[in-house]
Short mmCIF file of N, CA, C and O in Angstrom, two decimals:
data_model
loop_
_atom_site.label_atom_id
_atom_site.label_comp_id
_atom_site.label_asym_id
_atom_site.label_seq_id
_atom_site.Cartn_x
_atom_site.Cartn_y
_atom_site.Cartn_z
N UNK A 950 -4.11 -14.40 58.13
CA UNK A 950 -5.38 -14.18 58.79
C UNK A 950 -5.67 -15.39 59.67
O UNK A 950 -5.60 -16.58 59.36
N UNK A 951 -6.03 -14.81 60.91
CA UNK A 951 -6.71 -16.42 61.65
C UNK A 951 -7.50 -17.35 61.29
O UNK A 951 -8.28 -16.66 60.63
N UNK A 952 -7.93 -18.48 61.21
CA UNK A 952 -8.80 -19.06 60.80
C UNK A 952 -10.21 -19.24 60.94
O UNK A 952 -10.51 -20.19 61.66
N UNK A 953 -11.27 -18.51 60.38
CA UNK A 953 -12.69 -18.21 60.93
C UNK A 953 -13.23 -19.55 61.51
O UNK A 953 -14.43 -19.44 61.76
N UNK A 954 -12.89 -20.39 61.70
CA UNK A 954 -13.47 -21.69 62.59
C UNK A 954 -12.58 -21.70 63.92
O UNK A 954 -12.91 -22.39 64.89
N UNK A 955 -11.63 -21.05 63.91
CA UNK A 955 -11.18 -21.20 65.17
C UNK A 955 -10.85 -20.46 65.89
O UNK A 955 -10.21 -20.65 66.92
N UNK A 956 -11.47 -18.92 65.17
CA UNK A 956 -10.91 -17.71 65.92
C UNK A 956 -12.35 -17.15 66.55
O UNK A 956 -13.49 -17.11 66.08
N UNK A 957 -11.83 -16.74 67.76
CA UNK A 957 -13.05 -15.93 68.55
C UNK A 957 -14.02 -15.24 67.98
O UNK A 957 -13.74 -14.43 67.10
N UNK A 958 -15.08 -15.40 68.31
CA UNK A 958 -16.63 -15.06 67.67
C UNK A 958 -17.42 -14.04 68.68
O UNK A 958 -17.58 -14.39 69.85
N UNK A 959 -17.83 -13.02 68.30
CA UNK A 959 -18.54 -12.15 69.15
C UNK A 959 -19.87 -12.90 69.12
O UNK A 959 -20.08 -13.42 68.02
N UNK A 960 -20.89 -13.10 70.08
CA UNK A 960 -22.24 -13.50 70.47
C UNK A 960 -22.83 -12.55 69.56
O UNK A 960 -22.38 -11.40 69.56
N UNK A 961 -23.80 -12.87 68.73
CA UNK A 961 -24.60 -11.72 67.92
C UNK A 961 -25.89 -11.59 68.74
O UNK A 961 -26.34 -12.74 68.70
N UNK A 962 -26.53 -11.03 69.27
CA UNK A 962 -27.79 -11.34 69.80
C UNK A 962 -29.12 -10.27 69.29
O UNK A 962 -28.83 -9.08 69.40
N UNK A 963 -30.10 -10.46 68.92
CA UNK A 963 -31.44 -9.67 68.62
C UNK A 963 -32.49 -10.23 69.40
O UNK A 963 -33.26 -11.15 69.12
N UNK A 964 -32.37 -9.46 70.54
CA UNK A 964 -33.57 -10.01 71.67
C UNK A 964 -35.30 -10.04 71.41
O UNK A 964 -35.83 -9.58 70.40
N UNK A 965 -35.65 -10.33 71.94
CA UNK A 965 -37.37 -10.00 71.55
C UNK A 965 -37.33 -9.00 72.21
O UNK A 965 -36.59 -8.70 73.14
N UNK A 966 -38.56 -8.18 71.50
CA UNK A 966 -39.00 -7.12 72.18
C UNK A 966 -38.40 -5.88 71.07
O UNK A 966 -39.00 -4.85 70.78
N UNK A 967 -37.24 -6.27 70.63
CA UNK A 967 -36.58 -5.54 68.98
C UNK A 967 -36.78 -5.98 67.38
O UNK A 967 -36.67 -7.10 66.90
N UNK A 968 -37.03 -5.03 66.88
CA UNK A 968 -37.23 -5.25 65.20
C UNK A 968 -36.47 -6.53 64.76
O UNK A 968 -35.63 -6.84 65.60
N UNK A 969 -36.51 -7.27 63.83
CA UNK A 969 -35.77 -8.11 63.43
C UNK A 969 -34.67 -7.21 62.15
O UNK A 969 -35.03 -6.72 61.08
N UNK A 970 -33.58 -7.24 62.62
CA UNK A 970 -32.75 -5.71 61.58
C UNK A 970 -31.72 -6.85 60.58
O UNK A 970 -30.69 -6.35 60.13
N UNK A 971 -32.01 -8.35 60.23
CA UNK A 971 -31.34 -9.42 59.78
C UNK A 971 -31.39 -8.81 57.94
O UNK A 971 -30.43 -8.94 57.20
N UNK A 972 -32.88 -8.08 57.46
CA UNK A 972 -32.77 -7.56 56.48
C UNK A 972 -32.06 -6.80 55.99
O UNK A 972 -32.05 -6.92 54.77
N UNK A 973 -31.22 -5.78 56.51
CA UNK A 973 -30.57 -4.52 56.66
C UNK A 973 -28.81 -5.05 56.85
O UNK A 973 -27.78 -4.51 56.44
N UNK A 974 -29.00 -6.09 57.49
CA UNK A 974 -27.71 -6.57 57.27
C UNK A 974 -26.85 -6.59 58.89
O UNK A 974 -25.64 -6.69 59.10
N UNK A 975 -27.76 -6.49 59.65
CA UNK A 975 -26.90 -6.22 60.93
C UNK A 975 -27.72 -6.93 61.99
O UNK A 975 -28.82 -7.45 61.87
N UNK A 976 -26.69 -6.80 63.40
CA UNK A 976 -27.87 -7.33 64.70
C UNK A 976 -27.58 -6.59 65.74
O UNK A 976 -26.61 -5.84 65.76
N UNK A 977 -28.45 -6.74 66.79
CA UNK A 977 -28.44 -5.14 67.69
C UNK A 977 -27.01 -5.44 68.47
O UNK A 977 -26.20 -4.52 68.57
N UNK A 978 -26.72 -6.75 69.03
CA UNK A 978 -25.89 -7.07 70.32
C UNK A 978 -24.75 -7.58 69.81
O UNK A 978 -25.00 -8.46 68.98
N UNK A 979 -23.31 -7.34 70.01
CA UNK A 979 -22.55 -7.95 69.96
C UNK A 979 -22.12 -8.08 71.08
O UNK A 979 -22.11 -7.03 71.72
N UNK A 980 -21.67 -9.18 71.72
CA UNK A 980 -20.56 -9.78 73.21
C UNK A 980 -19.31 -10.44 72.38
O UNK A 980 -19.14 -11.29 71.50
N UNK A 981 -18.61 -9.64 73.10
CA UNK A 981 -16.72 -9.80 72.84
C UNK A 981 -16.56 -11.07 73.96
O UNK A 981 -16.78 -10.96 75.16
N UNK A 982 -16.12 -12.33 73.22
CA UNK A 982 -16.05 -13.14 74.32
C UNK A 982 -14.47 -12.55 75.42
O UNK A 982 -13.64 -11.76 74.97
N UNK A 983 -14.39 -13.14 76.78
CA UNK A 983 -13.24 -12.98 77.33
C UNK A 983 -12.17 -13.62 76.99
O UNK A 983 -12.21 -14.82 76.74
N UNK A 984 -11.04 -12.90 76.93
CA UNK A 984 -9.49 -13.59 76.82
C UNK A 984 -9.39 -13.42 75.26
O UNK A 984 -8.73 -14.13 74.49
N UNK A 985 -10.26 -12.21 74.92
CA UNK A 985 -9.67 -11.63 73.14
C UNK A 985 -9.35 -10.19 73.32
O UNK A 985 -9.52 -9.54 74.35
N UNK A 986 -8.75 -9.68 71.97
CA UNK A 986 -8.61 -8.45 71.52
C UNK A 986 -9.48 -7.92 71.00
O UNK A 986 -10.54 -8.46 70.68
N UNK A 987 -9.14 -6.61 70.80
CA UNK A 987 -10.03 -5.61 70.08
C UNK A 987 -9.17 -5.28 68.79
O UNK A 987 -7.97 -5.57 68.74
N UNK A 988 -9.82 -4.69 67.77
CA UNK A 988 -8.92 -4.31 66.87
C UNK A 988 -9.84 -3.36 66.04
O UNK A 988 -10.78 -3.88 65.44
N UNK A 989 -9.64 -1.96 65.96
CA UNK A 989 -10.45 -0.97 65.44
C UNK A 989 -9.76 -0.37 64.37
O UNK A 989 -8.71 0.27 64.49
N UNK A 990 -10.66 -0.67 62.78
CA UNK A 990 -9.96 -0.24 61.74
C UNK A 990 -11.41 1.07 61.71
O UNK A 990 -12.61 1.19 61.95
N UNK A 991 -9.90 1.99 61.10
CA UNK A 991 -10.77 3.25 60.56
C UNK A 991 -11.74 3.04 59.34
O UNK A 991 -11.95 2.01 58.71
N UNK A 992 -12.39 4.54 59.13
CA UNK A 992 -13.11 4.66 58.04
C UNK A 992 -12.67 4.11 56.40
O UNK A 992 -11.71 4.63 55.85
N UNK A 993 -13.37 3.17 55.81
CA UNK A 993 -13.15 3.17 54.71
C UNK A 993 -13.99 3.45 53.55
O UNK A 993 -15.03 2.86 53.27
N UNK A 994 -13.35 4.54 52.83
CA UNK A 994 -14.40 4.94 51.78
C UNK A 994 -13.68 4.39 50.37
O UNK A 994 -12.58 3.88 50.14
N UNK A 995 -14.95 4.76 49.43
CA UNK A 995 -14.86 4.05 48.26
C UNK A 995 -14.17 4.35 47.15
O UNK A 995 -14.62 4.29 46.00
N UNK A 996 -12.18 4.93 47.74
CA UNK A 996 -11.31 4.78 47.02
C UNK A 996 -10.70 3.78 46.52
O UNK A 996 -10.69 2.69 47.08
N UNK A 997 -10.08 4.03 45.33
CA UNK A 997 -9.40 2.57 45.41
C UNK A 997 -7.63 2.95 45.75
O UNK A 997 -7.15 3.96 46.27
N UNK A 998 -7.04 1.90 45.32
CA UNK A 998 -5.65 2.24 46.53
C UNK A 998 -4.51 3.62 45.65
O UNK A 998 -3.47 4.09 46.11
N UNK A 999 -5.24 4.02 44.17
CA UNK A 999 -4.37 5.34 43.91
C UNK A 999 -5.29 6.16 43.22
O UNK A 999 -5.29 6.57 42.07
N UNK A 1000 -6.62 6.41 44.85
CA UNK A 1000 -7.63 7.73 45.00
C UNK A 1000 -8.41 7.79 43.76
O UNK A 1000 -8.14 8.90 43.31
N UNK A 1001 -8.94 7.42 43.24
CA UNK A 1001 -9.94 7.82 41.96
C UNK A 1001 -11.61 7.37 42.66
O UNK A 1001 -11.70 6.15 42.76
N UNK A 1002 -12.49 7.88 42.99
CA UNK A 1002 -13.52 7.57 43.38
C UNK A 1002 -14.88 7.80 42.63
O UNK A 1002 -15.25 8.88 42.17
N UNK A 1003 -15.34 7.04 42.59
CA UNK A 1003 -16.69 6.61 41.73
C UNK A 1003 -17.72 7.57 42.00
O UNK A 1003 -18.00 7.80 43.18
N UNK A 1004 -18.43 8.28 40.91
CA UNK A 1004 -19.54 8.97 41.85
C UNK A 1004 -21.11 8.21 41.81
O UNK A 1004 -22.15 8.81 42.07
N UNK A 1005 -20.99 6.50 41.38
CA UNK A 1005 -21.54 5.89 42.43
C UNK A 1005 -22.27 5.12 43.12
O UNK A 1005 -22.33 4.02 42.58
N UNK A 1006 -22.87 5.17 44.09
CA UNK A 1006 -23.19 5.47 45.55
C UNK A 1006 -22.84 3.65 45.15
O UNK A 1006 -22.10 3.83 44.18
N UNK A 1007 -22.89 2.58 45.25
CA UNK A 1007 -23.33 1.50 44.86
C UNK A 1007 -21.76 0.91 44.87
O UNK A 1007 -21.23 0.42 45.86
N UNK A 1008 -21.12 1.07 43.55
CA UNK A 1008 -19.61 1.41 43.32
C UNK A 1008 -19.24 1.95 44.68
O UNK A 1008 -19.00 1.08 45.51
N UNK A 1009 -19.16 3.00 45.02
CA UNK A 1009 -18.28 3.40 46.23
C UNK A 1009 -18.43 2.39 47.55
O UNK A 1009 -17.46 2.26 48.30
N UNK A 1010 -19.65 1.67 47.82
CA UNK A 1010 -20.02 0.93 48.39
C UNK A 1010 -19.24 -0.23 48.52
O UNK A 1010 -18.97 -0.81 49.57
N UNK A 1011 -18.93 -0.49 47.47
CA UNK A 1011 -18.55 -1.56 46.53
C UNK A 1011 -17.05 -1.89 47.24
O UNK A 1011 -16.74 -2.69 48.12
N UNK A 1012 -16.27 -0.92 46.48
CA UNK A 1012 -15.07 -0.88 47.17
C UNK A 1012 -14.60 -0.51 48.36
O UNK A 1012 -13.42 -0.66 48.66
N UNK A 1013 -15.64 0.10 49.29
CA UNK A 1013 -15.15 0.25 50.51
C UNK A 1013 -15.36 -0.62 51.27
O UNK A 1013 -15.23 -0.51 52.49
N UNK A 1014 -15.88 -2.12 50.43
CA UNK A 1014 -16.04 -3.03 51.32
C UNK A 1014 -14.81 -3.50 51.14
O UNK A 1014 -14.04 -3.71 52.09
N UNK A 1015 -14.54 -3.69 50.04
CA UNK A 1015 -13.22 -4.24 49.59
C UNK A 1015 -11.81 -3.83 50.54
O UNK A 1015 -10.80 -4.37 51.00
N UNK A 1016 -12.63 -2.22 50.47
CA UNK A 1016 -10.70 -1.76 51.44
C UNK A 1016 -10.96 -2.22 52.90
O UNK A 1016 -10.01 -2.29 53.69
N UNK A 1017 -12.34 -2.57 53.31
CA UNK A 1017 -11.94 -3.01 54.55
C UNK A 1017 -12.10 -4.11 54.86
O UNK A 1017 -12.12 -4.34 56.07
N UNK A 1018 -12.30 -5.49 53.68
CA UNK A 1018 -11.61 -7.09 53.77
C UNK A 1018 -10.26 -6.52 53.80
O UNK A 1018 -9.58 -6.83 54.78
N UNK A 1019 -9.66 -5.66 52.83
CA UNK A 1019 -8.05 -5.58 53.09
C UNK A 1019 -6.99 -5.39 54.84
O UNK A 1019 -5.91 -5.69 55.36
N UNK A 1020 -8.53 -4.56 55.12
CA UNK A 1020 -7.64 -4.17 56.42
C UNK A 1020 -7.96 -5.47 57.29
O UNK A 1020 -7.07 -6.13 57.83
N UNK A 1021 -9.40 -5.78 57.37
CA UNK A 1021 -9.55 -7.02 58.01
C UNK A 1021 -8.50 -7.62 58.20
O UNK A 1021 -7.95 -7.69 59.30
N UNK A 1022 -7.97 -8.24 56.95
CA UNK A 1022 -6.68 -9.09 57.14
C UNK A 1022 -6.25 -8.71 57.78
O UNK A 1022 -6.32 -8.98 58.98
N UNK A 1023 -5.24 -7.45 56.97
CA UNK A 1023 -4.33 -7.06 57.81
C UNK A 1023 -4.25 -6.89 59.81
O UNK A 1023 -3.44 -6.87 60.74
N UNK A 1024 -4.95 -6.86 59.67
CA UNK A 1024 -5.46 -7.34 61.47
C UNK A 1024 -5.19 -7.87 61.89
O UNK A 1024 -4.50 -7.82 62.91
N UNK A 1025 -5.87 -9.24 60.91
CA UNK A 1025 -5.81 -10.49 61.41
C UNK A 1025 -6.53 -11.50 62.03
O UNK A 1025 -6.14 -12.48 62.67
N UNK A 1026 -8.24 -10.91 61.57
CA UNK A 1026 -9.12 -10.91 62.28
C UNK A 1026 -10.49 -11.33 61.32
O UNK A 1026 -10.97 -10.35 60.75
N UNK A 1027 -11.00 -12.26 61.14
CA UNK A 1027 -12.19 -12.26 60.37
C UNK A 1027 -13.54 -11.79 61.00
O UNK A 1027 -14.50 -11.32 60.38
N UNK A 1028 -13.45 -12.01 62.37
CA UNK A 1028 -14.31 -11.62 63.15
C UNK A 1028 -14.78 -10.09 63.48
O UNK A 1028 -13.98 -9.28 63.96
N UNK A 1029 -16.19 -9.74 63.17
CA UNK A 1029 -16.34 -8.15 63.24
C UNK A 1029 -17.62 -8.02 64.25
O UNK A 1029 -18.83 -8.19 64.08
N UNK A 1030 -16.94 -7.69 65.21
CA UNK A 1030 -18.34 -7.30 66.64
C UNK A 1030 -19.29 -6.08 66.05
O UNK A 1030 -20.52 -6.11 66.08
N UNK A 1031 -18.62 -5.14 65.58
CA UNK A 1031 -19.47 -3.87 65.16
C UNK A 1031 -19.08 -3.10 64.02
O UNK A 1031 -17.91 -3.11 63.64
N UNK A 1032 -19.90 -2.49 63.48
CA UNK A 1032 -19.58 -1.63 62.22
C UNK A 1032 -20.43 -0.14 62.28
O UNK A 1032 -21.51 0.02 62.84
N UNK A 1033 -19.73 0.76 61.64
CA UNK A 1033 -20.27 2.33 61.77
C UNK A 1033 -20.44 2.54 60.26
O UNK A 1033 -19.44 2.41 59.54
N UNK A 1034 -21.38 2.80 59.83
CA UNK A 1034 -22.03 3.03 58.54
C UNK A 1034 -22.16 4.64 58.18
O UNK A 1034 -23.21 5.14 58.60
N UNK A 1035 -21.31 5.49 57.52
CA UNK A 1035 -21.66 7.28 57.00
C UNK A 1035 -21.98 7.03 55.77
O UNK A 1035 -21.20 6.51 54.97
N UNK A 1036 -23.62 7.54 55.40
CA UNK A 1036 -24.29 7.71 54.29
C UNK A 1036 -24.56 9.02 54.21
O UNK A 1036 -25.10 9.65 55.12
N UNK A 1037 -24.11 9.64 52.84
CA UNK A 1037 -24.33 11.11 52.21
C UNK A 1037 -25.71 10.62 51.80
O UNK A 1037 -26.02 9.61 51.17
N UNK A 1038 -26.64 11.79 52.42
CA UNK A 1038 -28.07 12.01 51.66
C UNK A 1038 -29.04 10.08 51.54
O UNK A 1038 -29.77 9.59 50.67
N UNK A 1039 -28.60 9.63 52.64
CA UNK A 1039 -29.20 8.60 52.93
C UNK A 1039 -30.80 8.31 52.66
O UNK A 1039 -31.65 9.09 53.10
N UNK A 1040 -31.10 7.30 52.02
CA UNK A 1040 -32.42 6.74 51.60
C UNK A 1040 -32.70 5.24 51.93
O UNK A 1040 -32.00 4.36 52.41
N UNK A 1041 -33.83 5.28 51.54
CA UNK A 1041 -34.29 3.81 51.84
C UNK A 1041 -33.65 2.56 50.79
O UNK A 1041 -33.48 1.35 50.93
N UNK A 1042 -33.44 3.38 49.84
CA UNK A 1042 -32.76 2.77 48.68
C UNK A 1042 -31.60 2.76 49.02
O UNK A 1042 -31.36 1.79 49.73
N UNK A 1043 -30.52 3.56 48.80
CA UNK A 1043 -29.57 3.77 49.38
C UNK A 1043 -29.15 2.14 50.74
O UNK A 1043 -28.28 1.28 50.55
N UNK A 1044 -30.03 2.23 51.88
CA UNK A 1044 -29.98 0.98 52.72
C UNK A 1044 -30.24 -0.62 52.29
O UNK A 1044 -30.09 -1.68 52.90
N UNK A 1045 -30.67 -0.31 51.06
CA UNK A 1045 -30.75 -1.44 50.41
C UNK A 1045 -29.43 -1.88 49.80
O UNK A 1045 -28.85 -2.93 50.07
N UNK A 1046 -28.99 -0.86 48.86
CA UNK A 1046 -27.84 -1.08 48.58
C UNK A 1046 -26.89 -1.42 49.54
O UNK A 1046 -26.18 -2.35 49.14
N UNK A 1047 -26.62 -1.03 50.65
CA UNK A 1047 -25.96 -1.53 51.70
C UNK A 1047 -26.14 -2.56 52.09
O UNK A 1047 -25.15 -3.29 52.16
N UNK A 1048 -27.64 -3.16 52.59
CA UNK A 1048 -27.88 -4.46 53.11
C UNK A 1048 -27.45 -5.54 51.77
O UNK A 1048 -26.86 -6.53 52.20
N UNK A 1049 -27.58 -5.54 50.67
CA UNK A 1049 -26.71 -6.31 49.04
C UNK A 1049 -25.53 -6.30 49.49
O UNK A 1049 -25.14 -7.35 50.00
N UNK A 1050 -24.84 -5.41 49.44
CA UNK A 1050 -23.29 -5.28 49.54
C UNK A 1050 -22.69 -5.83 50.63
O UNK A 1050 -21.65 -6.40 50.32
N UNK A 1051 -23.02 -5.88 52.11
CA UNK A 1051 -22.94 -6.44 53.12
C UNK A 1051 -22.92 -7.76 52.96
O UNK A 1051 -21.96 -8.22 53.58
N UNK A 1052 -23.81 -8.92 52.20
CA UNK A 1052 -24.49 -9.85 52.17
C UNK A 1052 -23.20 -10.46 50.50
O UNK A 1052 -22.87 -11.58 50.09
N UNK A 1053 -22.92 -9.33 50.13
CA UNK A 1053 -22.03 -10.04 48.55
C UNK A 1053 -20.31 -10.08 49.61
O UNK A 1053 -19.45 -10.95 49.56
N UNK A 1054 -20.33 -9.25 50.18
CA UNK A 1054 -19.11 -9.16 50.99
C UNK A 1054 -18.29 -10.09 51.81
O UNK A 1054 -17.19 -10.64 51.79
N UNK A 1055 -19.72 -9.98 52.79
CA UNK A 1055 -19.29 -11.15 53.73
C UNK A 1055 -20.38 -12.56 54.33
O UNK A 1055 -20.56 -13.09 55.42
N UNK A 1056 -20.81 -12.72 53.19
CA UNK A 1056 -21.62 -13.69 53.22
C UNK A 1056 -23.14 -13.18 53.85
O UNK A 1056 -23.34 -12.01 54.19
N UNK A 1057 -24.11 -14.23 53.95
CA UNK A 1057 -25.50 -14.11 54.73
C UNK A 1057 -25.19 -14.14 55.94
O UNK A 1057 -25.64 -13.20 56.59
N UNK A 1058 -24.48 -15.01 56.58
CA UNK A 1058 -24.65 -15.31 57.54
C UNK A 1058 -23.96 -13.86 58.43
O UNK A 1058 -24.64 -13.24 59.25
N UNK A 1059 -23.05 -13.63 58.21
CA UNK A 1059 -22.36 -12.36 58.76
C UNK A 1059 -23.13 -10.95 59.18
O UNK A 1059 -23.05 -10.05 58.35
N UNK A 1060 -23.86 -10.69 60.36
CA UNK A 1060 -24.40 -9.74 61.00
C UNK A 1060 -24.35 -9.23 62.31
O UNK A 1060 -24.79 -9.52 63.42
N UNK A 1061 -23.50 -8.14 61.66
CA UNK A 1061 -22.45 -7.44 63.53
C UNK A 1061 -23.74 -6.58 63.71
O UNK A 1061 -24.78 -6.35 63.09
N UNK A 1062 -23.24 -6.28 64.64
CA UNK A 1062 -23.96 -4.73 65.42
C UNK A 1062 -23.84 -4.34 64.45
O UNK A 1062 -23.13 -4.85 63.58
N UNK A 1063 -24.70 -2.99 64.27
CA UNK A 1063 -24.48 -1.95 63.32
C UNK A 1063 -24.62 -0.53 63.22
O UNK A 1063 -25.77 -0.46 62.80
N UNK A 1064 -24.20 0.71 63.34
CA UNK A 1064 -25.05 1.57 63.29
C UNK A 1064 -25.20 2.57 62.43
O UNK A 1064 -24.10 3.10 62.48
N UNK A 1065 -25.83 3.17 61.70
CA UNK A 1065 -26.12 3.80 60.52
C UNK A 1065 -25.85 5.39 60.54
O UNK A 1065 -26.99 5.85 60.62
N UNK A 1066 -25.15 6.24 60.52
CA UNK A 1066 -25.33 7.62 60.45
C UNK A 1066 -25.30 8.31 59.63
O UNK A 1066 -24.21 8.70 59.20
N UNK A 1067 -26.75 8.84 58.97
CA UNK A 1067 -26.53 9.63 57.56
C UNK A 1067 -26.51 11.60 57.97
O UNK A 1067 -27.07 12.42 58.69
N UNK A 1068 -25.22 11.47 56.71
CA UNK A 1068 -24.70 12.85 57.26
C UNK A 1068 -24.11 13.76 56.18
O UNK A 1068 -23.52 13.07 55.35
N UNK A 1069 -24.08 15.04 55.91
CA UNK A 1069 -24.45 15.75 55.17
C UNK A 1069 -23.12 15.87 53.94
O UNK A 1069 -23.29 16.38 52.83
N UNK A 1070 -21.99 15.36 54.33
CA UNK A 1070 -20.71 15.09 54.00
C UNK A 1070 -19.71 14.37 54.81
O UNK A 1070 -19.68 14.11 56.01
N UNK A 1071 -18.73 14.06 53.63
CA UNK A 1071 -17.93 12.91 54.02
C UNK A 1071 -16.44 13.74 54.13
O UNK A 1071 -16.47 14.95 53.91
N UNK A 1072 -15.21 13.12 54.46
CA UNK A 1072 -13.75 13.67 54.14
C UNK A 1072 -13.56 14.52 52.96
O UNK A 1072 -13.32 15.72 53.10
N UNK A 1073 -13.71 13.75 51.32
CA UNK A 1073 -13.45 13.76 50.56
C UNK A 1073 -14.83 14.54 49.71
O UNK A 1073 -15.99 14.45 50.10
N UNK A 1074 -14.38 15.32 48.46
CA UNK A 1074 -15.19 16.25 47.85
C UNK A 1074 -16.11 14.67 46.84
O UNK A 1074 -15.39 13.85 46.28
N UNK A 1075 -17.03 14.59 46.81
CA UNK A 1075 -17.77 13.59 45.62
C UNK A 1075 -18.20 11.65 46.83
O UNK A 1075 -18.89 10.66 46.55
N UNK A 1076 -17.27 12.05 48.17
CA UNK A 1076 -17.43 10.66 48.75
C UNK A 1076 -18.80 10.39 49.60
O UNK A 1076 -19.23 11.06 50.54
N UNK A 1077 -19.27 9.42 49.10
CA UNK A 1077 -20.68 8.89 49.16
C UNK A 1077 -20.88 8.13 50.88
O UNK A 1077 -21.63 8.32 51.84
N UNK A 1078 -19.68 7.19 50.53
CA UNK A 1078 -19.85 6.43 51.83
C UNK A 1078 -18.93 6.01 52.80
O UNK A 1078 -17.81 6.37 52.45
N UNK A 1079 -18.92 5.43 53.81
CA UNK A 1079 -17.54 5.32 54.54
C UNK A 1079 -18.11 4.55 55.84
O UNK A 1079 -19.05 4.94 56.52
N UNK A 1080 -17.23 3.18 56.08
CA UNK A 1080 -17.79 2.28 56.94
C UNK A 1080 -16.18 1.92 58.20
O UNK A 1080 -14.98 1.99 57.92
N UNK A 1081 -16.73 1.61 59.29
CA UNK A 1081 -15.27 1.30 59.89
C UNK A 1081 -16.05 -0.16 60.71
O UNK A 1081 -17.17 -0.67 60.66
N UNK A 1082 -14.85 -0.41 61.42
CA UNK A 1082 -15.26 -1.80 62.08
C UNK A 1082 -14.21 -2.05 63.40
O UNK A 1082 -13.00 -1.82 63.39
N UNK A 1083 -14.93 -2.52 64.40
CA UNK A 1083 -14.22 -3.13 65.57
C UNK A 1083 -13.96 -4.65 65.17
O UNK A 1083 -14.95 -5.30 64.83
N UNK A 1084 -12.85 -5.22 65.19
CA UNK A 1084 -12.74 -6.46 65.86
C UNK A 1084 -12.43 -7.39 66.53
O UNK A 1084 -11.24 -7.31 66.81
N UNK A 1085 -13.07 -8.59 67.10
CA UNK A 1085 -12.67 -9.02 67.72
C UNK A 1085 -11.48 -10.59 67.57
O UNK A 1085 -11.92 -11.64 67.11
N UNK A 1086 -10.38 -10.48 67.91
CA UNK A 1086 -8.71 -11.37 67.72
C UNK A 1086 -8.58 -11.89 68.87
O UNK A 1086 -9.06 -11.61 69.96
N UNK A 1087 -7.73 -12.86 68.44
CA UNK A 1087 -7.52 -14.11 69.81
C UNK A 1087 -6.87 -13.65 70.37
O UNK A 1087 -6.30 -12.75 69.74
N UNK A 1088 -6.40 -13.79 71.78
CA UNK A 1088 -5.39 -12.84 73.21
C UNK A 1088 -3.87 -13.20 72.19
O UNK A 1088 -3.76 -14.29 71.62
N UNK A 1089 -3.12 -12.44 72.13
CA UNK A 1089 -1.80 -12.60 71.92
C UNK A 1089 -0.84 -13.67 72.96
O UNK A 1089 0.36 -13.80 72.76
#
């Protein structure tokens, strides 16, 4: 993995004039600096790596953060400009649990773009949640 002090950083920005969304775990703006990559990992839900899934919501959370530090690596990339959030039967509670898990994951300080879409089902029969992420890697 690159080294998070020396690898390219997306600008996080929350302008005035917008909610402060730092509770929730995210920020409205990300800027990809110039002379980096992109790197877009798919959906990860809250399997673990031989399919048994939790029914939950918290747990599934849990580990789908987990599968996508895995992919992170695998990238190569600590840096995350944006994230896509699918919540089954989404609540206010529910976003709480997310903004915890976000915050046990990848620290406080860590707040990409974000955007939330709660939706009536997932891939999988019993799957709660499922998050993906852009990021941003140093030019090859």
């Amino acid at each position: 993995m690159n080294d998070p002090k020396t690898s390219p950083r997306p600008t996080l920005i929350n302008p005035p004039g917008l909610y402060d969304p730092a509770p929730t775990g995210y920020s409205h703006i990300a800027v990809v600096p110039a002379g980096t990559r992109l790197a877009f990992i798919a959906g990860q839900g809250g399997e673990t790596e031989d399919g048994p899934l939790s029914d939950d919501f918290r747990d599934q959370v849990r580990q789908a953060m987990a599968n996508l530090l895995i992919a992170i690596e695998a990238a190569g990339g600590p840096q995350i400009a944006k994230l896509t959030v699918l919540i089954v039967a989404h609540s206010e509670q529910r976003l709480g649990v997310l903004g915890e898990e976000l915050k046990r994951a990848f620290g406080a300080q860590m707040k990409p773009a974000c955007t939330l879409i709660p939706v009536p089902r997932l891939a999988l029969d019993g799957m709660l949640f499922e998050i993906d992420s852009v990021l941003v890697l140093p030019e090859a």
